[in-house]
Amino acid sequence: MALVCREYPPDTVGGGIGTYSATLARALTGAGHRVSVIAHAVRGTETACEEEGVRVHRILPAVVPGLSGALRRHGSGHTFADAYLYARAVAAKTREILGQQGLDVIQSPEHGAEGFVLATDRLPTPHVVRFHTPLFMVNQAVGHRLGLGGRVVDSMERATARKAILNTCASRALAAVVAARFGISQDRIRVVPNAIDHTVFQPAPRPVRSSRTVL
């Protein structure tokens, strides 16, 4: 399996998508599955190494001088050109992994349309899109309207989700909102709760009840 996750820890700390992906990747590896992660090389150098049993490929997208900085930003610190170029790099690395060892399934997040080129390339491996928080919801939450670049990325997110063989989501509420916005039948969305590391999060001890009778 390949998990696409731009903000994969420990190089990137604190992201919800990264936390979800790292927890899922480690759990799947622990269950005997072979997992590859495709993430952004935030330190400026492409690498490939084993991290807790997970094969992590940190990649860099191509850069078009003068193009990215000249385009309108879409709200997450990158331009829509950045989003597209990164999606191309993701697809290239996925094809490389596919040719070397094969893949049963590829999962990418909808936010940032990281799987956009995967969706249009029509790879033989099933591509699943996981809903976290689409760009339009991020902007709504902070009271911003999508600008030109944001509308382009919103369209890329929608196209990626609609071309996926299946979409997954952590809650029925989010599934309903995204299905309406992206024009996707809820039959093509499966509610799959986020993975939880039970070695970190455990139920609190049950309180000890007194056997005395209070009158």
PDB file of C-alpha atoms in Angstrom:
ATOM      1  CA  MET A   1       0.000   0.000   0.000  1.00  0.00           C
ATOM      2  CA  ALA A   2       1.088   3.577  -0.653  1.00  0.00           C
ATOM      3  CA  LEU A   3      -0.027   6.456   1.554  1.00  0.00           C
ATOM      4  CA  VAL A   4       0.375   9.925   0.084  1.00  0.00           C
ATOM      5  CA  CYS A   5       0.899  12.490   2.832  1.00  0.00           C
ATOM      6  CA  ARG A   6       2.746  15.740   2.295  1.00  0.00           C
ATOM      7  CA  GLU A   7       3.177  16.550   5.997  1.00  0.00           C
ATOM      8  CA  TYR A   8       4.518  13.238   7.323  1.00  0.00           C
ATOM      9  CA  PRO A   9       6.262  13.298  10.744  1.00  0.00           C
ATOM     10  CA  PRO A  10       8.779  13.643  12.228  1.00  0.00           C
ATOM     11  CA  ASP A  11       9.979  16.149   9.621  1.00  0.00           C
ATOM     12  CA  THR A  12       6.608  17.891   9.837  1.00  0.00           C
ATOM     13  CA  VAL A  13       5.001  18.013  13.285  1.00  0.00           C
ATOM     14  CA  GLY A  14       1.455  18.827  14.300  1.00  0.00           C
ATOM     15  CA  GLY A  15      -0.529  18.260  11.106  1.00  0.00           C
ATOM     16  CA  GLY A  16      -3.747  16.286  11.391  1.00  0.00           C
ATOM     17  CA  ILE A  17      -3.274  14.463   8.083  1.00  0.00           C
ATOM     18  CA  GLY A  18       0.317  13.622   9.013  1.00  0.00           C
ATOM     19  CA  THR A  19      -0.688  12.297  12.429  1.00  0.00           C
ATOM     20  CA  TYR A  20      -3.453  10.166  10.901  1.00  0.00           C
ATOM     21  CA  SER A  21      -1.155   8.804   8.175  1.00  0.00           C
ATOM     22  CA  ALA A  22       1.694   7.971  10.559  1.00  0.00           C
ATOM     23  CA  THR A  23      -0.639   6.147  12.954  1.00  0.00           C
ATOM     24  CA  LEU A  24      -2.246   4.178  10.121  1.00  0.00           C
ATOM     25  CA  ALA A  25       1.084   3.353   8.444  1.00  0.00           C
ATOM     26  CA  ARG A  26       2.624   1.996  11.646  1.00  0.00           C
ATOM     27  CA  ALA A  27      -0.499  -0.027  12.470  1.00  0.00           C
ATOM     28  CA  LEU A  28      -0.650  -1.588   9.007  1.00  0.00           C
ATOM     29  CA  THR A  29       3.054  -2.409   9.112  1.00  0.00           C
ATOM     30  CA  GLY A  30       2.607  -3.981  12.531  1.00  0.00           C
ATOM     31  CA  ALA A  31      -0.173  -6.137  11.090  1.00  0.00           C
ATOM     32  CA  GLY A  32       2.198  -7.494   8.453  1.00  0.00           C
ATOM     33  CA  HIS A  33       1.438  -5.210   5.511  1.00  0.00           C
ATOM     34  CA  ARG A  34       4.070  -3.501   3.370  1.00  0.00           C
ATOM     35  CA  VAL A  35       3.507   0.259   3.476  1.00  0.00           C
ATOM     36  CA  SER A  36       5.207   3.024   1.513  1.00  0.00           C
ATOM     37  CA  VAL A  37       4.632   6.690   2.315  1.00  0.00           C
ATOM     38  CA  ILE A  38       5.186   9.510  -0.169  1.00  0.00           C
ATOM     39  CA  ALA A  39       5.845  12.784   1.642  1.00  0.00           C
ATOM     40  CA  HIS A  40       7.365  16.209   1.060  1.00  0.00           C
ATOM     41  CA  ALA A  41      11.114  16.580   1.616  1.00  0.00           C
ATOM     42  CA  VAL A  42      10.921  19.667   3.818  1.00  0.00           C
ATOM     43  CA  ARG A  43      14.688  19.647   4.396  1.00  0.00           C
ATOM     44  CA  GLY A  44      15.372  20.147   0.712  1.00  0.00           C
ATOM     45  CA  THR A  45      16.862  16.729  -0.080  1.00  0.00           C
ATOM     46  CA  GLU A  46      15.035  13.705  -1.463  1.00  0.00           C
ATOM     47  CA  THR A  47      15.429  10.621   0.709  1.00  0.00           C
ATOM     48  CA  ALA A  48      14.110   7.066   1.036  1.00  0.00           C
ATOM     49  CA  CYS A  49      14.490   5.202   4.305  1.00  0.00           C
ATOM     50  CA  GLU A  50      12.804   2.855   6.776  1.00  0.00           C
ATOM     51  CA  GLU A  51      11.049   4.602   9.655  1.00  0.00           C
ATOM     52  CA  GLU A  52       9.476   2.237  12.209  1.00  0.00           C
ATOM     53  CA  GLY A  53       9.050  -0.391   9.523  1.00  0.00           C
ATOM     54  CA  VAL A  54       7.474   2.044   7.044  1.00  0.00           C
ATOM     55  CA  ARG A  55       9.279   2.879   3.798  1.00  0.00           C
ATOM     56  CA  VAL A  56       9.169   6.684   3.606  1.00  0.00           C
ATOM     57  CA  HIS A  57       9.976   8.450   0.336  1.00  0.00           C
ATOM     58  CA  ARG A  58      10.464  12.190   0.779  1.00  0.00           C
ATOM     59  CA  ILE A  59      10.225  13.948  -2.573  1.00  0.00           C
ATOM     60  CA  LEU A  60      10.700  17.388  -4.105  1.00  0.00           C
ATOM     61  CA  PRO A  61       8.489  18.726  -6.907  1.00  0.00           C
ATOM     62  CA  ALA A  62       9.865  20.357 -10.005  1.00  0.00           C
ATOM     63  CA  VAL A  63      10.280  24.137  -9.812  1.00  0.00           C
ATOM     64  CA  VAL A  64       9.397  26.490 -12.645  1.00  0.00           C
ATOM     65  CA  PRO A  65      11.411  29.697 -12.060  1.00  0.00           C
ATOM     66  CA  GLY A  66       9.190  32.740 -11.690  1.00  0.00           C
ATOM     67  CA  LEU A  67       5.947  30.782 -12.049  1.00  0.00           C
ATOM     68  CA  SER A  68       4.944  29.759  -8.537  1.00  0.00           C
ATOM     69  CA  GLY A  69       5.621  33.078  -6.854  1.00  0.00           C
ATOM     70  CA  ALA A  70       3.779  35.002  -9.556  1.00  0.00           C
ATOM     71  CA  LEU A  71       0.486  33.178  -9.091  1.00  0.00           C
ATOM     72  CA  ARG A  72      -2.219  33.886  -6.561  1.00  0.00           C
ATOM     73  CA  ARG A  73      -1.920  31.922  -3.327  1.00  0.00           C
ATOM     74  CA  HIS A  74      -4.741  29.549  -2.462  1.00  0.00           C
ATOM     75  CA  GLY A  75      -4.650  29.856   1.324  1.00  0.00           C
ATOM     76  CA  SER A  76      -2.340  27.108   2.596  1.00  0.00           C
ATOM     77  CA  GLY A  77       0.992  28.738   1.810  1.00  0.00           C
ATOM     78  CA  HIS A  78       1.313  27.345  -1.729  1.00  0.00           C
ATOM     79  CA  THR A  79       0.100  28.424  -5.138  1.00  0.00           C
ATOM     80  CA  PHE A  80      -2.052  26.265  -7.382  1.00  0.00           C
ATOM     81  CA  ALA A  81       1.062  25.778  -9.537  1.00  0.00           C
ATOM     82  CA  ASP A  82       2.797  24.341  -6.465  1.00  0.00           C
ATOM     83  CA  ALA A  83      -0.149  21.983  -5.910  1.00  0.00           C
ATOM     84  CA  TYR A  84      -0.020  20.711  -9.489  1.00  0.00           C
ATOM     85  CA  LEU A  85       3.764  20.314  -9.601  1.00  0.00           C
ATOM     86  CA  TYR A  86       3.720  18.438  -6.311  1.00  0.00           C
ATOM     87  CA  ALA A  87       0.935  16.161  -7.583  1.00  0.00           C
ATOM     88  CA  ARG A  88       3.113  15.388 -10.613  1.00  0.00           C
ATOM     89  CA  ALA A  89       6.030  14.468  -8.362  1.00  0.00           C
ATOM     90  CA  VAL A  90       3.740  12.222  -6.291  1.00  0.00           C
ATOM     91  CA  ALA A  91       2.561  10.410  -9.414  1.00  0.00           C
ATOM     92  CA  ALA A  92       6.124   9.930 -10.663  1.00  0.00           C
ATOM     93  CA  LYS A  93       7.272   8.438  -7.353  1.00  0.00           C
ATOM     94  CA  THR A  94       4.167   6.219  -7.205  1.00  0.00           C
ATOM     95  CA  ARG A  95       4.880   4.852 -10.675  1.00  0.00           C
ATOM     96  CA  GLU A  96       8.467   4.150  -9.578  1.00  0.00           C
ATOM     97  CA  ILE A  97       7.324   2.212  -6.488  1.00  0.00           C
ATOM     98  CA  LEU A  98       4.687   0.407  -8.527  1.00  0.00           C
ATOM     99  CA  GLY A  99       7.307  -0.750 -11.020  1.00  0.00           C
ATOM    100  CA  GLN A 100       9.727  -1.913  -8.316  1.00  0.00           C
ATOM    101  CA  GLN A 101       7.475  -3.780  -5.921  1.00  0.00           C
ATOM    102  CA  GLY A 102       3.839  -3.398  -6.964  1.00  0.00           C
ATOM    103  CA  LEU A 103       1.032  -1.861  -4.921  1.00  0.00           C
ATOM    104  CA  ASP A 104      -2.392  -3.139  -3.910  1.00  0.00           C
ATOM    105  CA  VAL A 105      -3.921   0.282  -3.215  1.00  0.00           C
ATOM    106  CA  ILE A 106      -2.952   3.962  -3.110  1.00  0.00           C
ATOM    107  CA  GLN A 107      -4.542   6.442  -0.716  1.00  0.00           C
ATOM    108  CA  SER A 108      -4.192  10.213  -0.937  1.00  0.00           C
ATOM    109  CA  PRO A 109      -5.818  13.073   1.001  1.00  0.00           C
ATOM    110  CA  GLU A 110      -8.264  15.365  -0.752  1.00  0.00           C
ATOM    111  CA  HIS A 111      -6.725  18.504   0.785  1.00  0.00           C
ATOM    112  CA  GLY A 112      -4.245  20.040  -1.627  1.00  0.00           C
ATOM    113  CA  ALA A 113      -5.173  17.553  -4.374  1.00  0.00           C
ATOM    114  CA  GLU A 114      -1.991  15.549  -3.855  1.00  0.00           C
ATOM    115  CA  GLY A 115      -3.480  12.681  -5.865  1.00  0.00           C
ATOM    116  CA  PHE A 116      -4.677  14.841  -8.783  1.00  0.00           C
ATOM    117  CA  VAL A 117      -2.210  13.470 -11.347  1.00  0.00           C
ATOM    118  CA  LEU A 118      -2.653   9.930  -9.997  1.00  0.00           C
ATOM    119  CA  ALA A 119      -6.351  10.252 -10.743  1.00  0.00           C
ATOM    120  CA  THR A 120      -5.800  11.461 -14.292  1.00  0.00           C
ATOM    121  CA  ASP A 121      -2.998   8.954 -15.043  1.00  0.00           C
ATOM    122  CA  ARG A 122      -5.345   5.975 -14.581  1.00  0.00           C
ATOM    123  CA  LEU A 123      -2.811   3.716 -12.939  1.00  0.00           C
ATOM    124  CA  PRO A 124      -3.748   0.009 -12.721  1.00  0.00           C
ATOM    125  CA  THR A 125      -3.738   0.204  -8.902  1.00  0.00           C
ATOM    126  CA  PRO A 126      -6.960   1.317  -7.158  1.00  0.00           C
ATOM    127  CA  HIS A 127      -6.774   4.904  -5.896  1.00  0.00           C
ATOM    128  CA  VAL A 128      -8.729   5.867  -2.765  1.00  0.00           C
ATOM    129  CA  VAL A 129      -9.179   9.467  -1.606  1.00  0.00           C
ATOM    130  CA  ARG A 130      -9.472  10.200   2.116  1.00  0.00           C
ATOM    131  CA  PHE A 131     -11.527  13.250   3.126  1.00  0.00           C
ATOM    132  CA  HIS A 132      -9.948  15.277   5.938  1.00  0.00           C
ATOM    133  CA  THR A 133     -10.812  18.960   5.419  1.00  0.00           C
ATOM    134  CA  PRO A 134     -11.152  20.267   1.854  1.00  0.00           C
ATOM    135  CA  LEU A 135      -9.800  23.716   1.061  1.00  0.00           C
ATOM    136  CA  PHE A 136     -13.264  25.263   0.825  1.00  0.00           C
ATOM    137  CA  MET A 137     -14.014  24.181   4.420  1.00  0.00           C
ATOM    138  CA  VAL A 138     -10.700  25.575   5.691  1.00  0.00           C
ATOM    139  CA  ASN A 139     -11.525  28.945   4.147  1.00  0.00           C
ATOM    140  CA  GLN A 140     -15.079  28.883   5.502  1.00  0.00           C
ATOM    141  CA  ALA A 141     -13.772  28.177   9.002  1.00  0.00           C
ATOM    142  CA  VAL A 142     -11.558  31.283   8.989  1.00  0.00           C
ATOM    143  CA  GLY A 143     -14.058  33.477   7.171  1.00  0.00           C
ATOM    144  CA  HIS A 144     -12.178  33.719   3.867  1.00  0.00           C
ATOM    145  CA  ARG A 145     -13.501  33.411   0.338  1.00  0.00           C
ATOM    146  CA  LEU A 146     -11.660  31.361  -2.241  1.00  0.00           C
ATOM    147  CA  GLY A 147      -9.667  33.491  -4.631  1.00  0.00           C
ATOM    148  CA  LEU A 148      -8.709  32.540  -8.170  1.00  0.00           C
ATOM    149  CA  GLY A 149      -5.982  30.147  -7.074  1.00  0.00           C
ATOM    150  CA  GLY A 150      -8.177  28.665  -4.381  1.00  0.00           C
ATOM    151  CA  ARG A 151     -10.934  27.944  -6.880  1.00  0.00           C
ATOM    152  CA  VAL A 152      -8.438  26.124  -9.085  1.00  0.00           C
ATOM    153  CA  VAL A 153      -7.245  23.943  -6.201  1.00  0.00           C
ATOM    154  CA  ASP A 154     -10.864  23.370  -5.137  1.00  0.00           C
ATOM    155  CA  SER A 155     -11.572  22.085  -8.657  1.00  0.00           C
ATOM    156  CA  MET A 156      -8.490  19.855  -8.486  1.00  0.00           C
ATOM    157  CA  GLU A 157      -9.635  18.409  -5.149  1.00  0.00           C
ATOM    158  CA  ARG A 158     -13.110  17.761  -6.544  1.00  0.00           C
ATOM    159  CA  ALA A 159     -11.809  16.123  -9.735  1.00  0.00           C
ATOM    160  CA  THR A 160      -9.441  13.884  -7.759  1.00  0.00           C
ATOM    161  CA  ALA A 161     -12.211  12.694  -5.437  1.00  0.00           C
ATOM    162  CA  ARG A 162     -14.657  12.092  -8.274  1.00  0.00           C
ATOM    163  CA  LYS A 163     -12.157   9.997 -10.253  1.00  0.00           C
ATOM    164  CA  ALA A 164     -11.131   7.872  -7.246  1.00  0.00           C
ATOM    165  CA  ILE A 165     -12.435   4.314  -7.086  1.00  0.00           C
ATOM    166  CA  LEU A 166     -13.644   5.063  -3.547  1.00  0.00           C
ATOM    167  CA  ASN A 167     -13.630   7.847  -0.965  1.00  0.00           C
ATOM    168  CA  THR A 168     -13.337   7.449   2.796  1.00  0.00           C
ATOM    169  CA  CYS A 169     -14.150   9.825   5.610  1.00  0.00           C
ATOM    170  CA  ALA A 170     -13.968   9.867   9.414  1.00  0.00           C
ATOM    171  CA  SER A 171     -17.564  10.996   9.998  1.00  0.00           C
ATOM    172  CA  ARG A 172     -21.005  10.945   8.361  1.00  0.00           C
ATOM    173  CA  ALA A 173     -21.310  14.711   8.832  1.00  0.00           C
ATOM    174  CA  LEU A 174     -18.152  15.488   6.854  1.00  0.00           C
ATOM    175  CA  ALA A 175     -19.102  12.926   4.214  1.00  0.00           C
ATOM    176  CA  ALA A 176     -22.447  14.668   3.667  1.00  0.00           C
ATOM    177  CA  VAL A 177     -20.876  18.133   3.308  1.00  0.00           C
ATOM    178  CA  VAL A 178     -18.146  17.023   0.898  1.00  0.00           C
ATOM    179  CA  ALA A 179     -20.490  14.813  -1.146  1.00  0.00           C
ATOM    180  CA  ALA A 180     -22.802  17.779  -1.749  1.00  0.00           C
ATOM    181  CA  ARG A 181     -19.969  20.152  -2.658  1.00  0.00           C
ATOM    182  CA  PHE A 182     -18.057  17.720  -4.874  1.00  0.00           C
ATOM    183  CA  GLY A 183     -21.108  16.133  -6.482  1.00  0.00           C
ATOM    184  CA  ILE A 184     -20.301  12.628  -5.261  1.00  0.00           C
ATOM    185  CA  SER A 185     -22.896  10.008  -4.399  1.00  0.00           C
ATOM    186  CA  GLN A 186     -22.683   9.030  -0.744  1.00  0.00           C
ATOM    187  CA  ASP A 187     -22.693   5.416  -1.955  1.00  0.00           C
ATOM    188  CA  ARG A 188     -19.091   6.052  -3.039  1.00  0.00           C
ATOM    189  CA  ILE A 189     -18.043   7.247   0.436  1.00  0.00           C
ATOM    190  CA  ARG A 190     -17.231   4.888   3.305  1.00  0.00           C
ATOM    191  CA  VAL A 191     -17.124   6.184   6.873  1.00  0.00           C
ATOM    192  CA  VAL A 192     -13.916   4.813   8.403  1.00  0.00           C
ATOM    193  CA  PRO A 193     -12.967   6.275  11.820  1.00  0.00           C
ATOM    194  CA  ASN A 194      -9.463   7.647  12.245  1.00  0.00           C
ATOM    195  CA  ALA A 195      -6.871   5.215  13.525  1.00  0.00           C
ATOM    196  CA  ILE A 196      -5.901   5.593  17.196  1.00  0.00           C
ATOM    197  CA  ASP A 197      -2.636   4.421  18.721  1.00  0.00           C
ATOM    198  CA  HIS A 198      -3.882   2.513  21.762  1.00  0.00           C
ATOM    199  CA  THR A 199      -0.395   2.549  23.300  1.00  0.00           C
ATOM    200  CA  VAL A 200      -0.712   6.328  23.573  1.00  0.00           C
ATOM    201  CA  PHE A 201      -4.452   6.787  24.131  1.00  0.00           C
ATOM    202  CA  GLN A 202      -6.102   4.419  26.583  1.00  0.00           C
ATOM    203  CA  PRO A 203      -9.361   4.546  28.547  1.00  0.00           C
ATOM    204  CA  ALA A 204      -9.026   6.057  32.002  1.00  0.00           C
ATOM    205  CA  PRO A 205      -9.187   3.599  34.907  1.00  0.00           C
ATOM    206  CA  ARG A 206     -12.716   2.877  36.050  1.00  0.00           C
ATOM    207  CA  PRO A 207     -13.521   4.540  39.390  1.00  0.00           C
ATOM    208  CA  VAL A 208     -13.662   2.289  42.424  1.00  0.00           C
ATOM    209  CA  ARG A 209     -17.140   2.332  43.881  1.00  0.00           C
ATOM    210  CA  SER A 210     -17.637   2.232  47.604  1.00  0.00           C
ATOM    211  CA  SER A 211     -19.504  -0.750  48.990  1.00  0.00           C
ATOM    212  CA  ARG A 212     -20.967   1.340  51.821  1.00  0.00           C
ATOM    213  CA  THR A 213     -24.649   2.201  51.720  1.00  0.00           C
ATOM    214  CA  VAL A 214     -25.421   5.875  52.070  1.00  0.00           C
ATOM    215  CA  LEU A 215     -28.722   6.631  53.856  1.00  0.00           C
TER     216      LEU A 215
END
